[in-house]
Short mmCIF file of C-alpha atoms in Angstrom, two decimals:
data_model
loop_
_atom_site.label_atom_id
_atom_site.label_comp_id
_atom_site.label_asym_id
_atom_site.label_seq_id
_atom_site.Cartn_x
_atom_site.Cartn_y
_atom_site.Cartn_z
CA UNK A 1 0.00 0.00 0.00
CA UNK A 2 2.76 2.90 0.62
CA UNK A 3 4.63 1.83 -1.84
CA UNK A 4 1.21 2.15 -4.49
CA UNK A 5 1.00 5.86 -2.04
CA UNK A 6 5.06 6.94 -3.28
CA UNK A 7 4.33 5.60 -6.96
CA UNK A 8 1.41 7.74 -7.22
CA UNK A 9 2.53 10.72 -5.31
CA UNK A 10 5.89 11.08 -7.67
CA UNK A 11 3.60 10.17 -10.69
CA UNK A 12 1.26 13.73 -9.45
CA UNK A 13 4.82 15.39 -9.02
CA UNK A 14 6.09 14.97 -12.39
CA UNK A 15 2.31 15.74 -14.08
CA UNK A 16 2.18 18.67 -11.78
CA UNK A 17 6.42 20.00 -12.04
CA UNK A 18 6.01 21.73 -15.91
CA UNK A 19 2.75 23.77 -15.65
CA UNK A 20 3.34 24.73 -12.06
CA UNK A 21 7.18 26.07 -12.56
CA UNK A 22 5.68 27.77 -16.22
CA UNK A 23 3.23 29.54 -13.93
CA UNK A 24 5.40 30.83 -11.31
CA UNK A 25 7.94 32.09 -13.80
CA UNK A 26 4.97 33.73 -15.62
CA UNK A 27 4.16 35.43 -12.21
CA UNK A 28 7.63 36.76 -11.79
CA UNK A 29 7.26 37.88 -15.18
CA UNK A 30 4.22 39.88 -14.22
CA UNK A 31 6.11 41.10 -11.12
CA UNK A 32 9.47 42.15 -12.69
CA UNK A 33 7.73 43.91 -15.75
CA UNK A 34 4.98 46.07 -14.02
CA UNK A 35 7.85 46.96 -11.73
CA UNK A 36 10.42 47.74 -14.56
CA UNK A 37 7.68 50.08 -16.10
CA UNK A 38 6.90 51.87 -12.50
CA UNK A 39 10.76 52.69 -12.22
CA UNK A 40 11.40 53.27 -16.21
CA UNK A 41 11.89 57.21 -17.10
CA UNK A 42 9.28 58.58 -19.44
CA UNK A 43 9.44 60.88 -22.14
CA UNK A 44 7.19 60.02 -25.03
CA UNK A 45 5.73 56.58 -22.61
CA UNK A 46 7.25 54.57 -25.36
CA UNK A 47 9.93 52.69 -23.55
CA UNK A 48 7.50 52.26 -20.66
CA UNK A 49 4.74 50.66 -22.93
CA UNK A 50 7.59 48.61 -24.81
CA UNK A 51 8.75 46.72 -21.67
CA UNK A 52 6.98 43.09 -21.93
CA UNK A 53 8.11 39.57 -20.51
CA UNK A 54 7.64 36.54 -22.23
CA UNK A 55 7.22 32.83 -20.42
CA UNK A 56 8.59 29.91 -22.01
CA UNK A 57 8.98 26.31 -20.43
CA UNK A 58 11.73 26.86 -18.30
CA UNK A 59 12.29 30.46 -18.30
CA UNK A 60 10.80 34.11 -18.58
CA UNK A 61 12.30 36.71 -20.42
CA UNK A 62 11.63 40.55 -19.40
CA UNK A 63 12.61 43.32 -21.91
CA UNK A 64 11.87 45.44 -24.25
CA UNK A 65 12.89 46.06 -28.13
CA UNK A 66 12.68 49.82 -27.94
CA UNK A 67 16.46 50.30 -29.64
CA UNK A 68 17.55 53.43 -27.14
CA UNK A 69 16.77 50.89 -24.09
CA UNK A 70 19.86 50.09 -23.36
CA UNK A 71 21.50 53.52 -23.27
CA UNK A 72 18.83 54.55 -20.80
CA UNK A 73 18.96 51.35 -18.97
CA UNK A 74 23.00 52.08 -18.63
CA UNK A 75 23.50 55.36 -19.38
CA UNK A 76 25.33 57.26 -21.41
CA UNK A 77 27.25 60.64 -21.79
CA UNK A 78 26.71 62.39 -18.76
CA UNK A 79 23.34 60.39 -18.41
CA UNK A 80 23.99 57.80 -15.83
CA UNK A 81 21.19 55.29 -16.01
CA UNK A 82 18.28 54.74 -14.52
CA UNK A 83 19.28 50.44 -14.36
CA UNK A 84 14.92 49.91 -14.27
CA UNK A 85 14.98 46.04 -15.29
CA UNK A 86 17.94 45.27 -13.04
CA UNK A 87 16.50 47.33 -9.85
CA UNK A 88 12.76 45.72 -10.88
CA UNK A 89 14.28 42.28 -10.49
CA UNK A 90 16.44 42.42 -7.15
CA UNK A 91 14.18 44.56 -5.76
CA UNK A 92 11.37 42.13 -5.76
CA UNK A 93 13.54 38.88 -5.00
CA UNK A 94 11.39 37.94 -2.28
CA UNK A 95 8.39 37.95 -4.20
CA UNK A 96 9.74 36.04 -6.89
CA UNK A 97 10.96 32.94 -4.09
CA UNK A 98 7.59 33.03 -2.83
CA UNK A 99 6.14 32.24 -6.34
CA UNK A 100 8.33 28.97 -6.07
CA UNK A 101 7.60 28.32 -1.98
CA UNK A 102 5.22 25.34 -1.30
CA UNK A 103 5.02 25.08 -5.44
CA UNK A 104 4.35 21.02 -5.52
CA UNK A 105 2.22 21.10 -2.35
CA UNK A 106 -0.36 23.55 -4.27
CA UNK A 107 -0.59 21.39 -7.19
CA UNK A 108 -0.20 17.74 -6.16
CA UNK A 109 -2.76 16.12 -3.84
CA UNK A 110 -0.12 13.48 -1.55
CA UNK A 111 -1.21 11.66 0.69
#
């Protein structure tokens, strides 16, 4: 009998592991972008509105294609940078472990 319980509790596991880790890397997505976009300067809104993330299996990307991003993420000249995506993502580091705390227990009923 526990050993039918451990077969089907790492059979729930491995059905449960793709969506659930897809789903809290799409919620740090969420996090990290509308985060980026509160700290990103605005001129025009252009950069702001640009800034998207993007969830794939294993990972999330956050960015934007806007070409003078990275010259205002860095700075330039006497501009130093205003480093938006980079403060967006250690800022809320906390937030993003929490999307992976208790991750299996929320999707996989063990007994």
């Amino acid at each position: 009998m526990a050993n039918n319980n451990l077969t089907s509790n790492l059979q729930a596991i491995s059905d449960a592991l793709p969506e659930a880790i897809k789903q809290a890397l799409d919620n740090c997505g969420v996090i990290v972008e509308n985060d980026a976009k509160e700290k990103c300067p605005v001129d025009t809104g252009t950069l702001r509105r640009s800034i998207k993330h993007k969830t794939k299996k294993t990972k999330v990307t956050i960015g934007t294609n806007v070409e003078y991003a990275i010259p205002v993420h860095e700075g330039h000249g006497s501009y130093t940078g205003s480093k938006f995506l980079e403060k967006a993502l250690y800022e809320n580091w906390d937030k993003i472990k929490e999307q992976f705390e208790g991750l299996l227990e929320e999707r996989c009923d063990i007994e």
